[in-house]
XYZ file of C-alpha atoms in Angstrom:
703
model
C -15.072 80.344 -68.879
C -11.530 81.546 -68.266
C -8.726 79.766 -66.452
C -9.295 81.755 -63.214
C -12.903 80.602 -63.105
C -11.890 77.015 -63.840
C -9.263 77.150 -61.101
C -11.735 78.527 -58.554
C -14.379 75.932 -59.340
C -11.918 73.046 -59.414
C -10.826 73.961 -55.868
C -14.323 73.588 -54.362
C -15.791 70.408 -52.863
C -19.440 70.448 -51.816
C -19.807 67.296 -49.738
C -22.140 65.726 -47.206
C -21.288 63.460 -44.289
C -23.948 60.770 -43.919
C -24.316 57.723 -41.711
C -26.377 55.647 -39.346
C -26.740 57.129 -35.882
C -23.638 56.631 -33.685
C -21.326 55.744 -36.579
C -19.124 58.728 -35.685
C -20.246 61.183 -38.335
C -20.196 64.344 -36.205
C -16.925 63.323 -34.506
C -15.350 62.890 -37.951
C -16.566 66.344 -38.998
C -15.121 67.891 -35.823
C -11.706 66.336 -36.591
C -11.807 67.667 -40.137
C -12.450 71.170 -38.826
C -9.633 70.819 -36.286
C -6.993 69.525 -38.703
C -7.905 72.205 -41.257
C -7.272 74.889 -38.621
C -10.894 76.054 -38.505
C -11.239 74.872 -34.892
C -8.511 75.201 -32.294
C -10.213 72.797 -29.908
C -12.045 69.611 -30.794
C -15.595 69.244 -29.618
C -16.905 65.888 -28.431
C -20.402 64.480 -28.874
C -20.388 62.822 -25.443
C -19.851 66.097 -23.582
C -22.063 68.257 -25.813
C -19.287 70.514 -27.078
C -19.359 69.858 -30.828
C -19.375 72.775 -33.265
C -21.820 71.381 -35.819
C -24.341 70.049 -33.283
C -25.254 73.514 -31.983
C -28.919 73.087 -30.994
C -29.576 72.500 -27.284
C -31.512 69.339 -28.126
C -28.591 68.008 -30.196
C -26.054 68.571 -27.447
C -28.287 67.114 -24.735
C -29.206 64.001 -26.713
C -25.889 63.482 -28.512
C -27.550 63.260 -31.927
C -27.684 65.430 -35.033
C -31.177 66.804 -35.694
C -30.634 69.473 -38.323
C -28.034 69.505 -41.092
C -25.228 71.971 -40.346
C -23.204 73.735 -43.038
C -19.569 74.648 -42.443
C -16.604 75.550 -44.646
C -12.943 74.726 -44.128
C -9.730 74.931 -46.146
C -7.511 71.913 -46.743
C -4.387 72.168 -48.886
C -5.640 75.463 -50.353
C -8.933 73.943 -51.449
C -12.326 74.794 -49.997
C -14.501 72.023 -48.583
C -18.132 72.945 -47.918
C -19.369 70.293 -45.488
C -22.955 69.463 -44.610
C -23.175 67.248 -41.525
C -26.492 65.399 -41.822
C -28.616 63.610 -39.179
C -28.286 59.871 -38.696
C -31.705 59.251 -37.125
C -34.409 58.109 -39.538
C -36.961 60.604 -38.126
C -34.899 63.383 -39.702
C -34.320 61.768 -43.085
C -35.722 64.875 -44.832
C -32.567 66.735 -43.757
C -30.486 64.137 -45.578
C -32.762 64.227 -48.631
C -32.512 67.959 -49.204
C -28.775 67.990 -48.554
C -28.052 65.225 -51.060
C -30.147 67.062 -53.651
C -27.622 69.883 -53.866
C -24.308 68.182 -53.069
C -21.588 67.139 -55.505
C -20.172 64.308 -53.388
C -20.632 62.509 -50.087
C -18.775 60.549 -47.434
C -20.598 57.543 -46.019
C -19.373 56.795 -42.483
C -19.678 53.219 -41.231
C -18.949 51.732 -37.834
C -16.277 49.012 -37.982
C -18.354 46.961 -35.530
C -21.931 47.656 -36.669
C -21.116 47.737 -40.390
C -23.923 48.593 -42.783
C -26.758 49.507 -40.437
C -30.362 50.287 -41.452
C -30.044 54.049 -41.812
C -26.766 53.505 -43.678
C -28.763 51.705 -46.357
C -31.449 54.399 -46.422
C -29.069 57.316 -46.945
C -26.956 55.321 -49.410
C -29.976 54.687 -51.614
C -30.973 58.348 -51.298
C -27.537 59.202 -52.692
C -28.070 56.606 -55.449
C -31.249 58.421 -56.469
C -29.378 61.687 -56.934
C -26.315 59.928 -58.444
C -23.934 61.441 -55.892
C -20.322 60.125 -56.072
C -19.196 58.729 -52.711
C -16.321 57.717 -50.473
C -16.804 55.119 -47.729
C -15.030 55.723 -44.431
C -15.008 52.820 -41.956
C -14.661 54.381 -38.526
C -14.003 52.998 -35.043
C -11.302 50.516 -36.079
C -10.098 50.756 -32.473
C -13.303 49.330 -30.967
C -13.662 45.795 -29.644
C -15.226 43.670 -32.395
C -13.996 45.887 -35.244
C -13.662 43.987 -38.516
C -12.637 46.050 -41.565
C -12.965 43.258 -44.131
C -16.377 42.209 -42.842
C -17.704 45.757 -43.248
C -16.324 45.936 -46.807
C -18.093 42.638 -47.513
C -21.339 44.120 -46.118
C -20.942 47.191 -48.333
C -20.470 44.888 -51.344
C -23.454 42.729 -50.395
C -25.982 45.391 -49.387
C -24.970 48.610 -51.123
C -22.632 48.214 -54.085
C -20.162 45.765 -55.561
C -17.882 48.620 -56.580
C -16.282 49.360 -53.182
C -12.533 48.769 -52.821
C -10.108 49.828 -50.079
C -7.520 52.484 -50.904
C -6.064 52.107 -47.439
C -6.122 49.332 -44.824
C -5.592 49.327 -41.066
C -2.441 48.041 -39.406
C -3.967 46.153 -36.505
C -7.406 46.646 -34.982
C -9.133 47.148 -31.646
C -6.486 48.059 -29.027
C -3.720 47.141 -31.502
C -4.750 49.670 -34.158
C -1.418 51.342 -34.916
C -1.956 53.260 -38.123
C -3.171 53.254 -41.715
C -1.428 51.725 -44.725
C -1.937 53.796 -47.887
C -2.202 51.365 -50.821
C -1.392 54.069 -53.370
C 1.927 55.228 -51.893
C 2.545 51.938 -50.054
C 3.480 53.808 -46.895
C 2.338 53.522 -43.288
C 0.732 56.579 -41.698
C 0.921 56.935 -37.930
C -0.587 59.709 -35.845
C 1.065 61.407 -32.873
C -1.221 61.081 -29.807
C 0.457 64.010 -28.023
C -0.748 66.418 -30.739
C -4.177 64.694 -31.036
C -3.102 63.256 -34.366
C -2.218 66.640 -35.851
C 1.383 65.533 -36.400
C 1.645 62.522 -38.703
C 4.531 60.238 -39.583
C 5.147 58.472 -42.870
C 6.926 55.156 -42.400
C 7.766 51.973 -44.255
C 5.251 49.147 -44.010
C 6.396 46.469 -41.508
C 7.845 43.404 -43.234
C 5.339 40.992 -41.726
C 2.428 43.117 -43.034
C 3.868 43.764 -46.499
C 2.390 40.654 -48.249
C -1.119 41.580 -47.084
C -0.664 45.173 -48.268
C 0.651 44.041 -51.679
C -2.310 41.712 -52.159
C -4.774 44.514 -51.303
C -2.973 46.842 -53.741
C -3.297 44.268 -56.528
C -7.051 44.149 -56.007
C -7.205 47.967 -56.108
C -5.148 48.267 -59.309
C -7.159 45.584 -61.060
C -10.406 47.386 -60.155
C -9.352 50.817 -61.496
C -7.203 49.748 -64.441
C -10.152 49.826 -66.853
C -10.638 53.556 -66.214
C -7.232 54.593 -67.554
C -5.566 53.129 -70.649
C -2.046 54.104 -69.584
C -2.504 52.509 -66.168
C -3.933 49.400 -67.801
C -0.862 48.998 -70.051
C 1.567 49.463 -67.184
C -0.402 47.020 -65.039
C -0.500 44.337 -67.745
C 3.231 44.765 -68.413
C 4.028 44.521 -64.695
C 5.731 47.932 -64.669
C 5.729 50.448 -61.784
C 2.662 52.692 -61.771
C 3.033 56.350 -60.685
C 0.943 57.384 -57.697
C -0.608 60.313 -59.576
C -1.822 57.982 -62.295
C -3.530 55.727 -59.732
C -5.211 58.716 -58.088
C -6.345 60.020 -61.464
C -7.904 56.647 -62.356
C -9.659 56.367 -58.973
C -10.979 59.908 -59.364
C -12.339 59.192 -62.837
C -13.960 55.965 -61.668
C -15.468 57.615 -58.578
C -16.930 60.583 -60.446
C -18.465 58.248 -63.053
C -20.006 56.002 -60.355
C -17.802 53.040 -61.174
C -15.858 52.935 -57.934
C -16.274 53.615 -54.214
C -12.931 54.284 -52.466
C -12.952 52.781 -48.969
C -10.844 54.271 -46.183
C -10.452 53.494 -42.500
C -9.596 55.131 -39.214
C -10.679 56.021 -35.719
C -11.936 59.594 -35.588
C -12.300 59.566 -31.803
C -8.671 58.421 -31.426
C -7.516 60.924 -34.068
C -6.295 58.389 -36.601
C -6.949 58.438 -40.341
C -8.978 61.637 -40.763
C -6.277 63.516 -42.711
C -6.200 60.711 -45.294
C -9.974 61.015 -45.584
C -9.627 64.757 -46.246
C -6.995 64.045 -48.885
C -9.355 61.526 -50.485
C -12.162 64.127 -50.588
C -9.896 66.409 -52.619
C -8.407 63.609 -54.714
C -11.498 61.586 -55.584
C -14.731 63.566 -55.133
C -15.859 65.972 -57.871
C -15.702 69.737 -57.976
C -18.627 71.716 -59.481
C -16.550 71.831 -62.660
C -16.354 68.013 -62.733
C -20.095 67.686 -62.187
C -20.668 69.941 -65.173
C -23.966 71.338 -66.314
C -27.010 70.983 -64.110
C -30.260 69.953 -65.820
C -33.270 72.253 -65.582
C -36.617 72.289 -67.341
C -38.457 74.899 -69.333
C -41.796 75.643 -67.581
C -43.536 76.021 -70.951
C -42.775 72.752 -72.703
C -40.809 70.794 -70.003
C -37.816 70.414 -72.321
C -34.400 69.929 -70.725
C -32.131 72.938 -70.391
C -28.394 72.746 -69.650
C -27.215 75.062 -66.856
C -23.403 75.378 -67.047
C -21.304 76.185 -63.938
C -20.404 79.608 -65.309
C -20.248 82.724 -63.069
C -20.997 84.938 -66.092
C -24.148 83.068 -67.111
C -27.676 83.767 -65.827
C -28.071 83.251 -62.076
C -29.727 79.920 -61.154
C -29.905 78.459 -57.637
C -31.998 76.108 -55.535
C -33.370 76.817 -52.065
C -32.779 73.583 -50.176
C -33.446 74.560 -46.578
C -35.333 77.158 -44.529
C -34.285 78.012 -40.983
C -35.818 80.545 -38.614
C -33.065 82.370 -36.738
C -33.964 84.333 -33.611
C -31.549 87.144 -34.539
C -31.916 87.616 -38.313
C -35.278 85.969 -38.960
C -35.788 83.699 -41.960
C -32.642 82.116 -43.438
C -32.918 80.428 -46.815
C -30.012 78.127 -47.692
C -29.215 77.985 -51.391
C -26.872 76.156 -53.743
C -25.748 78.269 -56.702
C -25.520 76.361 -59.978
C -24.817 79.231 -62.369
C -24.126 82.959 -62.388
C -23.383 85.413 -59.608
C -25.608 86.960 -56.931
C -24.713 90.229 -55.222
C -26.070 91.486 -51.929
C -29.082 93.729 -52.568
C -29.917 92.052 -55.919
C -33.452 91.237 -57.000
C -34.335 87.579 -57.520
C -37.278 85.753 -59.064
C -38.821 82.678 -57.459
C -39.566 80.486 -60.482
C -41.882 78.282 -58.414
C -44.417 80.966 -57.461
C -43.416 83.926 -59.652
C -42.638 86.206 -56.677
C -39.900 88.843 -56.988
C -37.828 89.789 -53.938
C -34.705 91.657 -52.914
C -31.881 89.910 -51.043
C -30.964 92.012 -48.003
C -27.921 89.998 -46.889
C -25.847 87.071 -48.098
C -24.335 84.909 -45.354
C -21.709 82.215 -45.289
C -22.997 79.822 -42.624
C -20.527 78.220 -40.238
C -22.908 75.962 -38.303
C -24.862 78.598 -36.307
C -22.263 81.342 -36.920
C -22.594 83.774 -39.803
C -20.171 85.695 -42.015
C -21.464 88.436 -44.303
C -20.596 88.114 -47.993
C -20.845 90.661 -50.785
C -21.621 88.117 -53.484
C -22.056 84.454 -54.348
C -20.723 82.548 -57.349
C -21.644 79.275 -59.000
C -20.618 76.354 -56.821
C -21.255 78.260 -53.576
C -23.540 77.249 -50.718
C -24.806 80.092 -48.535
C -27.895 81.590 -46.889
C -30.078 84.542 -47.917
C -31.693 87.021 -45.533
C -34.658 89.238 -46.360
C -36.726 86.893 -48.542
C -40.365 86.249 -47.559
C -41.683 83.885 -50.205
C -38.925 81.304 -50.673
C -39.553 77.706 -49.580
C -37.612 74.452 -49.659
C -37.211 73.198 -53.227
C -37.833 76.547 -54.967
C -35.792 77.506 -58.027
C -34.304 81.025 -57.915
C -33.086 83.086 -60.883
C -32.206 86.699 -61.652
C -35.113 86.903 -64.094
C -32.911 86.561 -67.182
C -33.829 82.912 -67.608
C -37.128 81.036 -67.232
C -36.258 77.644 -65.811
C -37.158 75.179 -63.056
C -34.947 72.635 -61.338
C -36.395 69.264 -60.362
C -38.320 69.366 -57.093
C -37.458 67.514 -53.915
C -39.698 64.727 -52.684
C -40.382 64.212 -48.989
C -42.236 61.359 -47.278
C -45.645 61.952 -45.733
C -45.924 62.190 -41.974
C -47.095 58.988 -40.275
C -47.765 59.911 -36.671
C -49.685 62.720 -34.983
C -50.452 64.060 -31.523
C -52.986 66.539 -30.220
C -51.500 69.689 -28.722
C -53.298 72.088 -26.394
C -51.800 75.393 -25.186
C -51.760 75.794 -21.406
C -52.637 79.516 -21.276
C -54.296 82.169 -23.420
C -50.885 83.682 -24.147
C -49.661 80.260 -25.318
C -52.731 79.993 -27.550
C -51.856 83.275 -29.256
C -48.244 82.240 -29.839
C -48.891 78.646 -30.891
C -50.229 79.358 -34.376
C -47.262 81.537 -35.337
C -44.778 79.050 -33.897
C -46.296 76.089 -35.763
C -46.355 78.077 -39.004
C -42.633 78.839 -38.675
C -41.790 75.211 -37.852
C -43.792 74.020 -40.892
C -41.820 76.422 -43.042
C -38.547 74.932 -41.754
C -39.492 71.267 -41.938
C -41.319 69.835 -44.995
C -42.145 66.606 -43.083
C -43.894 68.448 -40.216
C -47.579 69.401 -40.524
C -49.978 71.202 -38.209
C -53.747 71.301 -38.739
C -57.087 71.500 -36.937
C -59.170 68.328 -36.889
C -62.559 69.272 -38.316
C -64.457 66.787 -36.117
C -62.807 67.364 -32.731
C -61.576 70.932 -33.236
C -58.213 69.890 -31.763
C -54.897 71.165 -33.078
C -52.879 68.187 -34.335
C -49.214 68.072 -35.226
C -47.804 65.260 -37.338
C -44.331 64.080 -38.232
C -42.056 61.145 -39.017
C -41.861 59.536 -35.576
C -42.121 59.958 -31.813
C -38.639 61.507 -31.558
C -39.452 63.992 -34.319
C -42.577 65.217 -32.501
C -40.807 65.179 -29.134
C -38.183 67.561 -30.571
C -40.921 69.790 -32.038
C -42.703 70.081 -28.668
C -39.380 70.814 -26.960
C -38.586 73.530 -29.516
C -42.023 75.093 -28.994
C -41.213 75.431 -25.313
C -37.594 76.621 -25.585
C -37.493 78.701 -28.761
C -41.020 80.095 -28.873
C -41.975 80.137 -25.196
C -45.113 78.040 -25.811
C -46.104 75.606 -23.059
C -48.590 72.970 -24.116
C -50.169 69.698 -23.087
C -49.770 66.927 -25.624
C -51.853 63.823 -26.173
C -50.760 60.291 -26.858
C -49.336 59.577 -30.321
C -51.842 58.563 -32.983
C -51.344 56.916 -36.342
C -51.970 59.043 -39.447
C -54.358 56.896 -41.492
C -55.245 57.354 -45.149
C -58.037 56.043 -47.352
C -58.368 54.420 -50.752
C -61.027 52.594 -52.791
C -61.320 49.057 -54.096
C -63.864 49.176 -56.941
C -64.774 51.276 -59.967
C -67.879 53.477 -59.805
C -69.447 55.869 -62.309
C -71.409 58.819 -60.918
C -73.447 61.512 -62.663
C -74.362 64.895 -61.170
C -76.576 67.596 -62.642
C -76.335 70.769 -60.633
C -79.168 73.163 -61.447
C -80.540 75.854 -59.153
C -81.035 79.555 -58.620
C -78.000 81.275 -57.122
C -77.975 85.026 -56.470
C -81.045 85.676 -58.600
C -79.740 83.824 -61.675
C -79.640 80.268 -62.901
C -76.653 78.007 -62.255
C -76.041 74.849 -64.257
C -73.403 72.154 -64.579
C -73.528 68.548 -65.750
C -70.646 66.126 -65.044
C -70.097 62.381 -65.201
C -67.110 60.904 -63.371
C -65.543 57.483 -63.139
C -63.478 56.741 -60.022
C -61.313 53.636 -59.941
C -58.410 52.179 -57.949
C -54.917 52.667 -59.338
C -51.749 50.963 -58.100
C -48.602 52.698 -56.902
C -46.752 51.134 -59.838
C -49.055 52.904 -62.322
C -48.677 56.294 -60.627
C -45.773 58.600 -61.334
C -43.049 59.315 -58.790
C -44.746 62.477 -57.497
C -48.342 61.261 -57.899
C -50.627 60.265 -55.035
C -53.740 60.219 -57.235
C -54.500 60.837 -60.890
C -57.016 63.050 -62.666
C -57.872 62.516 -66.334
C -60.073 64.734 -68.469
C -61.630 62.679 -71.302
C -64.275 65.257 -72.287
C -64.039 67.442 -75.372
C -64.421 71.208 -75.263
C -67.675 70.772 -77.204
C -69.305 69.208 -74.156
C -67.592 71.291 -71.463
C -65.702 74.445 -72.529
C -61.979 74.642 -71.711
C -62.494 77.609 -69.369
C -64.141 75.248 -66.823
C -61.566 72.414 -66.973
C -59.079 73.813 -64.452
C -61.843 74.394 -61.875
C -63.158 70.843 -62.375
C -59.691 69.362 -61.886
C -59.120 71.435 -58.732
C -62.470 70.417 -57.217
C -61.950 66.725 -58.066
C -58.532 66.570 -56.415
C -59.763 68.589 -53.407
C -62.525 66.017 -52.897
C -59.789 63.421 -52.328
C -58.571 65.334 -49.263
C -61.661 64.347 -47.310
C -62.255 60.590 -47.443
C -65.716 59.111 -46.767
C -64.704 56.934 -43.791
C -62.530 58.995 -41.425
C -62.029 62.213 -43.425
C -58.509 61.044 -44.221
C -56.462 61.928 -47.295
C -57.147 59.548 -50.157
C -54.482 57.917 -52.306
C -54.274 55.519 -55.268
C -57.487 56.880 -56.781
C -58.001 57.606 -60.467
C -60.684 60.232 -61.119
C -61.744 60.535 -64.754
C -64.177 63.063 -66.216
C -65.938 61.042 -68.917
C -68.992 63.102 -69.893
C -70.946 66.236 -69.134
C -72.725 69.253 -70.512
C -73.141 72.990 -70.072
C -75.569 75.839 -70.589
C -74.093 78.836 -72.441
C -76.089 81.203 -70.226
C -76.182 79.621 -66.768
C -72.958 77.582 -66.535
C -70.090 78.926 -64.418
C -66.854 77.696 -62.886
C -68.479 77.684 -59.438
C -71.361 75.514 -60.678
C -68.920 72.989 -62.167
C -66.860 72.951 -58.970
C -69.963 72.217 -56.862
C -71.159 69.523 -59.270
C -67.706 67.914 -59.328
C -67.432 67.889 -55.550
C -70.863 66.274 -55.191
C -70.257 63.687 -57.917
C -66.769 62.638 -56.794
C -67.800 62.555 -53.115
C -70.780 60.316 -53.911
C -68.640 58.046 -56.127
C -66.034 57.594 -53.394
C -68.704 56.542 -50.898
C -69.915 53.879 -53.345
C -66.464 52.643 -54.359
C -65.935 50.432 -51.274
C -63.610 52.812 -49.399
C -60.848 51.272 -47.278
C -58.537 52.556 -44.554
C -54.776 52.384 -45.112
C -52.227 52.373 -42.286
C -48.495 53.171 -42.300
C -46.315 50.079 -42.242
C -42.792 50.480 -40.903
C -39.577 48.665 -41.666
C -38.434 47.423 -38.259
C -34.812 46.353 -37.851
C -33.772 44.669 -34.611
C -30.205 43.737 -33.674
C -30.196 41.192 -30.878
C -28.024 38.507 -29.293
C -29.056 35.114 -30.679
C -30.611 33.831 -27.435
C -33.406 36.424 -27.602
C -34.217 36.178 -31.297
C -37.011 33.593 -30.910
C -38.948 35.744 -28.423
C -38.494 38.867 -30.546
C -39.739 37.123 -33.706
C -42.762 35.729 -31.836
C -43.562 39.231 -30.592
C -43.265 40.676 -34.106
C -45.651 38.017 -35.434
C -48.127 38.886 -32.664
C -47.990 42.517 -33.824
C -49.144 41.618 -37.369
C -45.558 41.827 -38.559
C -43.974 40.018 -41.536
C -40.404 38.840 -41.191
C -38.523 39.831 -44.356
C -34.891 39.019 -43.558
C -33.090 37.138 -40.800
C -29.315 37.299 -41.023
C -26.158 37.395 -38.925
C -24.172 40.627 -39.514
C -21.512 39.649 -36.981
C -20.645 36.857 -34.566
C -22.367 38.596 -31.672
C -25.796 39.431 -33.071
C -28.686 38.432 -35.309
C -30.448 41.011 -37.472
C -34.224 40.782 -37.876
C -35.860 42.929 -40.563
C -39.653 42.961 -40.607
C -42.592 44.998 -41.840
C -44.875 45.944 -38.944
C -47.878 48.327 -38.761
C -46.969 51.498 -36.894
C -50.052 51.204 -34.672
C -48.534 48.058 -33.118
C -45.213 49.677 -32.288
C -46.000 52.373 -29.743
C -43.897 51.734 -26.676
C -41.757 49.206 -28.553
C -38.554 50.511 -26.960
C -39.710 49.246 -23.564
C -40.981 46.004 -25.071
C -37.764 45.075 -26.892
C -35.672 45.920 -23.822
C -37.859 43.619 -21.743
C -37.559 40.764 -24.251
C -33.769 41.035 -24.535
C -32.718 42.047 -21.007
C -31.847 45.440 -22.441
C -29.353 44.055 -24.990
C -31.295 44.456 -28.284
C -31.496 47.710 -30.256
C -33.882 48.646 -33.030
C -34.614 51.239 -35.707
C -37.848 52.169 -37.434
C -38.251 53.536 -40.936
C -41.427 54.263 -42.883
C -41.976 51.721 -45.653
C -45.437 52.110 -47.195
C -49.160 52.514 -46.642
C -51.154 49.274 -46.775
C -54.855 48.462 -46.496
C -55.877 47.448 -42.989
C -57.545 44.051 -42.375
C -61.321 44.261 -42.038
C -61.291 43.630 -38.274
C -58.737 46.411 -37.741
C -60.741 48.766 -39.974
C -63.846 48.214 -37.851
C -61.824 48.898 -34.707
C -60.481 52.174 -36.201
C -63.964 53.290 -37.258
C -65.360 52.497 -33.828
C -62.570 54.498 -32.170
C -62.723 57.515 -34.487
C -66.421 57.709 -35.390
C -67.902 55.878 -32.434
C -69.796 53.452 -34.651
C -69.455 51.057 -37.586
C -72.054 50.998 -40.358
């Protein structure tokens, strides 16, 4: 790479803004766009005027539903921002954003601290090893406590978080931000909405506190720079640039989380956050080579951030736009893509031509002639790209690691109101499935009803609303139902000899299968079940093995109790035979389906239900009633702690089936003062009495 390429890449920051709902994430993004000059008027969440929350549902509800991509310039460097949802029902949006980002800003409320979704998104970022900055917002609010939130970050998220600036005052007395690197006080002119800033000396009475905080900072980063360490040990002055360099090194190598503070709503502290994004978070050049895998032998392949190398990108999001059709958002890791170029989808082998390349500014679009490594943009004109697909120019055969999304846990029946609605519904659901990997639509084989499933009641409520507004489909919806699954509890061996006349000729297949339970711990990260072939090609020729595997795994999609998907099942082909004249792939598929189906029925099948992680924040006087109610709902209290002087935090595992209408229930128990969040935790086997109740409700009888 030449110096021009290095300079371009070093001036890019691909970052995400992530937080618990109501921490001020979208407000912070709006301020960043305003101070960078991208927006000339700030939007506000409370009046539905924000730039990044552009969907009608987002503006009406005051929440982020879909991740929005926007680009701004700050100090001649380009910041590509993805504003992600804070509600747990839309966690897939966070997941796919973090997969392609180089850095992230975690926004925390100075009153609420580390809230449940904060932990979820933080651990998602841990999984992808994304360097982060923590920004503690709402220092101006009653009950704000900067040090307490830092303590919570240490306790619940990481012990590597240290402030690089501290607030002067709090609540109504929040005056400005003390920068511990320059040891100056930043104040923000209210008449210009904070656009004009002032750099002042730290007040004498606050100076000892600032010096103490600076000592802690220097001690934490000294080990990442030898020169800084020597100066620190010798008690000599340390240049600001050297401190910033050490913090940057530590942040990029996951040894340090810089913590900043401010009040985005009151226009204080956001410029320092933007400076920190440039100073501490990595560029694509800092991240270095991306790791891909050869499809043939699964060996690792280094993909350098080089615009002259082969083109490699990942499709991380699909969006259906009413004006241009299908938009596929991509992150470019290597090479260059020009408008009109042909691309190869490495996931399915399809070749396509890119009609347009768009720089997305929330819901606005700017046409581009080409994309380079490090860029995030959207493609128009592709038919076969899906979320998680690897894209190349055909000069390299490589796959990037796939994204993993949680299974849906709740479903409702949906019935179109008119014949015209019926005709439009199928197309609309197909397009929504393409957009959202956690949304599924299917026809129940027993009832014939169309069911839609997702991550929670809000998720499905948004889907139904979008069907009406965007696709013009009016429909009646049923009451929410839990999405159950099935498993087995004992090992069974089953033999099947399939032998009959089919189409005037003989058909023969002989298989012996063993089905057994397998724990989540013994399954791989992407595995729901496992298939093992322990039969030699002498007994069953290799040409039939793929068909046997396919039929065995397909049999697990239709459980013996309630036709639910099966998980935690190990299916092993242990014996069999063939006839050189009469054996065929179809015969082996039929025999496999019969044998595995019969084995599952004999293996003591069980129903599994989704269990949620319920977090309730409540004043202390209501905690006893809330805990008693959780216990009555088959819940298990995991943690009881006091995050602040006003509230107790209850964390419990509770079956989803017990939590319908919980919003009304918890309001009733707490006089409207408690709040809660729900997050999917795991599938667990239902108690026998509950299983009988489910069977009676679904099948109408219990054997």
